[in-house]
Amino acid sequence: MVAVAAFATAFLCVLVCVLYAWSFYGVAVYDVSKSFYFLVLDEVHIEASTAEVQYDGGAGFLLEREDSDYIALSVYLQSTDGEAAKAAVSKNYESAEIVTVQSGKLYMKSASQKKLASEAIGALDSLYGCMQVLDREIARLAGGATQASSKRILRILEDNFTYLGREYEEVFSDFSSVCESAAKTLESCTADIVYVKDLRFLLCELCVSYTDLCGAFSL
């Protein structure tokens, strides 16, 4: 009986491995993965801490992860920028830490997904390019750029998001929705005084959206 049970267990393990390997057969993989470096606080009283962070110019973005929920002060596209920001706020926020969020690769399984591959890759590249512009503008505004110069750049970025939303409405609707929402946020931000905290919040949203869009094509 012991030998039979051992054989059955071994057979089951082999079967699982074969089925797992088979799941990759015919799958097209595209590496569009990016890393996002969230400067966060691991706080218990999230609602009160969010208000405090936003008062200090932080995003106050709720970053939900499997292990815990965090309040993000900001997010960075380069690890060195994130570490520098962490050092800068460490006196005021002793619990500040960097949480790295990694987007996955695109796994195109069906024929319809593979047909979408070039559009999806182009869309994500465009989104990341817009995020880079926003990231630079946040740094520029925080460094003392004028409201007028910042609004000029942000309105151009708004136009880009509006264009992308329309361009991909039929072929990549989830992406289109992300762009339309970003355009509306920028329109609201530039209607009056542009606050760095609002731009930081938007960039946090976009980083999570980029990750989610990639996740829609996971195995």
Coordinates of C-alpha atoms in Angstrom, one line a residue:
M1 CA 0.0 0.0 0.0
V2 CA 2.9 2.4 0.8
A3 CA 4.4 1.7 -2.6
V4 CA 1.1 2.3 -4.3
A5 CA 0.6 5.6 -2.5
A6 CA 4.1 6.7 -3.3
F7 CA 3.6 5.9 -7.0
A8 CA 0.3 7.8 -7.0
T9 CA 1.9 10.8 -5.4
A10 CA 4.8 10.7 -7.9
F11 CA 2.4 10.3 -10.8
L12 CA 0.3 13.3 -9.6
C13 CA 3.4 15.5 -9.3
V14 CA 4.5 14.6 -12.8
L15 CA 1.0 15.3 -14.1
V16 CA 1.0 18.7 -12.5
C17 CA 4.4 19.6 -14.0
V18 CA 3.2 18.5 -17.4
L19 CA 0.0 20.5 -17.2
Y20 CA 2.0 23.5 -16.0
A21 CA 4.5 23.2 -18.9
W22 CA 1.6 22.7 -21.3
S23 CA 0.0 26.0 -20.1
F24 CA 3.1 27.8 -21.6
Y25 CA 2.7 26.1 -25.0
G26 CA 1.9 28.6 -27.7
V27 CA 2.0 31.6 -25.2
A28 CA 3.7 34.7 -26.5
V29 CA 5.6 36.6 -23.8
Y30 CA 6.4 40.3 -24.0
D31 CA 8.6 42.0 -21.4
V32 CA 7.1 45.5 -20.7
S33 CA 7.7 45.1 -16.9
K34 CA 8.5 48.2 -14.9
S35 CA 9.4 48.8 -11.3
F36 CA 7.8 51.5 -9.2
Y37 CA 9.2 52.7 -5.9
F38 CA 6.6 53.9 -3.4
L39 CA 7.7 55.9 -0.5
V40 CA 5.2 54.8 2.2
L41 CA 4.3 54.9 5.8
D42 CA 3.1 51.8 7.6
E43 CA 0.5 53.4 9.7
V44 CA -2.3 52.0 11.8
H45 CA -4.6 55.0 11.7
I46 CA -4.7 55.3 8.0
E47 CA -7.5 57.9 7.7
A48 CA -5.9 60.4 10.1
S49 CA -2.4 59.8 8.7
T50 CA -3.6 60.4 5.2
A51 CA -4.8 63.9 6.1
E52 CA -1.5 64.6 7.8
V53 CA 0.5 63.4 4.8
Q54 CA -1.6 65.5 2.3
Y55 CA -1.2 68.6 4.5
D56 CA 2.6 68.1 4.3
G57 CA 2.4 67.9 0.5
G58 CA 2.4 64.1 0.2
A59 CA 0.1 62.1 -2.0
G60 CA -1.8 60.3 0.8
F61 CA -2.4 57.5 -1.6
L62 CA -3.7 54.2 -0.2
L63 CA -1.4 51.4 -1.5
E64 CA -3.0 48.1 -0.9
R65 CA -0.7 45.1 -0.9
E66 CA -1.2 41.5 0.1
D67 CA 1.0 41.8 3.3
S68 CA -0.3 45.2 4.4
D69 CA -1.9 48.6 3.5
Y70 CA 0.3 51.6 3.3
I71 CA 0.0 55.4 2.9
A72 CA 2.1 56.5 0.0
L73 CA 3.8 59.9 0.2
S74 CA 4.9 59.6 -3.4
V75 CA 6.2 57.2 -6.0
Y76 CA 9.3 57.2 -8.1
L77 CA 10.4 55.6 -11.3
Q78 CA 14.0 55.3 -10.3
S79 CA 15.2 53.5 -7.1
T80 CA 17.8 56.2 -6.4
D81 CA 15.1 58.9 -6.4
G82 CA 13.1 56.9 -4.0
E83 CA 16.0 56.3 -1.6
A84 CA 16.9 60.0 -1.7
A85 CA 13.3 61.0 -0.9
K86 CA 13.2 58.5 2.0
A87 CA 16.4 60.0 3.5
A88 CA 14.9 63.5 3.1
V89 CA 11.7 62.7 5.0
S90 CA 13.2 60.3 7.6
K91 CA 13.2 63.0 10.4
N92 CA 9.5 63.8 10.0
Y93 CA 8.4 60.2 9.2
E94 CA 10.5 57.6 11.1
S95 CA 8.4 54.8 9.7
A96 CA 9.0 55.8 6.0
E97 CA 10.1 52.9 3.8
I98 CA 10.3 52.0 0.2
V99 CA 7.9 49.4 -1.2
T100 CA 8.7 48.2 -4.7
V101 CA 5.9 47.3 -7.0
Q102 CA 6.8 45.3 -10.0
S103 CA 4.6 45.0 -13.0
G104 CA 4.5 41.7 -14.8
K105 CA 5.2 40.7 -18.4
L106 CA 2.4 40.3 -21.0
Y107 CA 1.4 36.7 -21.6
M108 CA -0.7 36.5 -24.8
K109 CA -2.5 33.2 -24.9
S110 CA -5.4 33.4 -27.3
A111 CA -5.3 34.4 -30.9
S112 CA -7.3 37.6 -30.1
Q113 CA -4.8 38.5 -27.4
K114 CA -1.9 38.0 -29.7
K115 CA -3.6 40.2 -32.3
L116 CA -3.7 42.9 -29.7
A117 CA 0.0 42.6 -28.7
S118 CA 1.4 45.4 -30.8
E119 CA -1.4 47.8 -29.7
A120 CA -1.0 46.8 -26.0
I121 CA 2.8 47.3 -26.1
G122 CA 2.5 50.6 -27.8
A123 CA -0.2 51.7 -25.4
L124 CA 1.9 50.8 -22.3
D125 CA 5.0 52.5 -23.8
S126 CA 3.0 55.6 -24.3
L127 CA 1.6 55.5 -20.8
Y128 CA 5.0 55.1 -19.3
G129 CA 6.3 58.0 -21.3
C130 CA 3.5 60.2 -20.0
M131 CA 4.3 59.0 -16.5
Q132 CA 7.9 60.1 -17.0
V133 CA 6.8 63.6 -18.0
L134 CA 4.6 63.8 -14.9
D135 CA 7.4 62.5 -12.7
R136 CA 9.7 65.3 -14.0
E137 CA 7.0 67.9 -13.6
I138 CA 6.4 66.9 -10.0
A139 CA 10.2 67.4 -9.3
R140 CA 10.2 70.7 -11.2
L141 CA 7.2 72.1 -9.4
A142 CA 8.5 70.9 -6.0
G143 CA 11.8 72.6 -6.9
G144 CA 10.1 76.0 -7.4
A145 CA 8.8 76.1 -11.0
T146 CA 6.2 78.7 -11.6
Q147 CA 2.5 77.9 -11.8
A148 CA 2.3 79.2 -15.4
S149 CA 5.1 77.1 -16.7
S150 CA 3.8 74.0 -14.9
K151 CA 0.3 74.5 -16.3
R152 CA 1.6 74.7 -19.8
I153 CA 3.3 71.3 -19.5
L154 CA 0.4 69.7 -17.7
R155 CA -2.1 70.9 -20.3
I156 CA 0.0 69.3 -23.0
L157 CA 0.1 66.1 -21.0
E158 CA -3.6 66.3 -20.6
D159 CA -4.0 66.6 -24.4
N160 CA -1.8 63.5 -24.8
F161 CA -3.9 61.5 -22.4
T162 CA -7.1 62.6 -24.1
Y163 CA -5.7 61.6 -27.5
L164 CA -4.6 58.2 -26.1
G165 CA -8.0 57.6 -24.6
R166 CA -9.7 58.2 -27.9
E167 CA -7.1 56.3 -30.0
Y168 CA -7.4 53.1 -27.9
E169 CA -11.1 53.2 -27.1
E170 CA -12.0 50.3 -29.4
V171 CA -8.9 48.1 -29.2
F172 CA -7.8 48.5 -25.5
S173 CA -10.8 49.9 -23.5
D174 CA -9.2 49.4 -20.0
F175 CA -6.2 51.4 -21.1
S176 CA -8.5 54.1 -22.7
S177 CA -10.3 54.4 -19.3
V178 CA -7.1 55.0 -17.5
C179 CA -6.1 57.8 -19.9
E180 CA -9.5 59.5 -19.8
S181 CA -9.4 59.5 -16.0
A182 CA -5.9 61.0 -16.0
A183 CA -6.9 63.7 -18.5
K184 CA -9.9 64.7 -16.3
T185 CA -7.6 64.8 -13.2
L186 CA -5.1 67.1 -15.0
E187 CA -7.9 69.3 -16.2
S188 CA -9.1 69.7 -12.6
C189 CA -5.5 70.3 -11.3
T190 CA -4.8 73.1 -13.8
A191 CA -8.1 74.9 -13.3
D192 CA -6.8 76.6 -10.3
I193 CA -3.5 76.4 -8.2
V194 CA -1.5 73.3 -9.1
Y195 CA -0.6 71.4 -6.0
V196 CA 2.3 68.9 -5.9
K197 CA 0.3 66.5 -3.7
D198 CA -2.4 66.1 -6.4
L199 CA 0.2 65.3 -9.0
R200 CA 1.9 62.8 -6.7
F201 CA -1.5 61.2 -6.1
L202 CA -2.1 60.9 -9.9
L203 CA 1.3 59.4 -10.5
C204 CA 0.6 56.8 -7.7
E205 CA -2.6 56.0 -9.5
L206 CA -1.0 55.6 -12.8
C207 CA 1.7 53.3 -11.5
V208 CA -0.9 51.0 -10.0
S209 CA -2.9 51.2 -13.2
Y210 CA 0.1 50.2 -15.3
T211 CA 0.6 47.2 -13.1
D212 CA -3.1 46.3 -13.3
L213 CA -3.1 46.6 -17.1
C214 CA -0.1 44.2 -17.3
G215 CA -1.8 41.9 -14.8
A216 CA -4.8 41.5 -17.2
F217 CA -2.4 39.5 -19.4
S218 CA -0.9 37.3 -16.7
L219 CA -0.9 33.5 -16.7

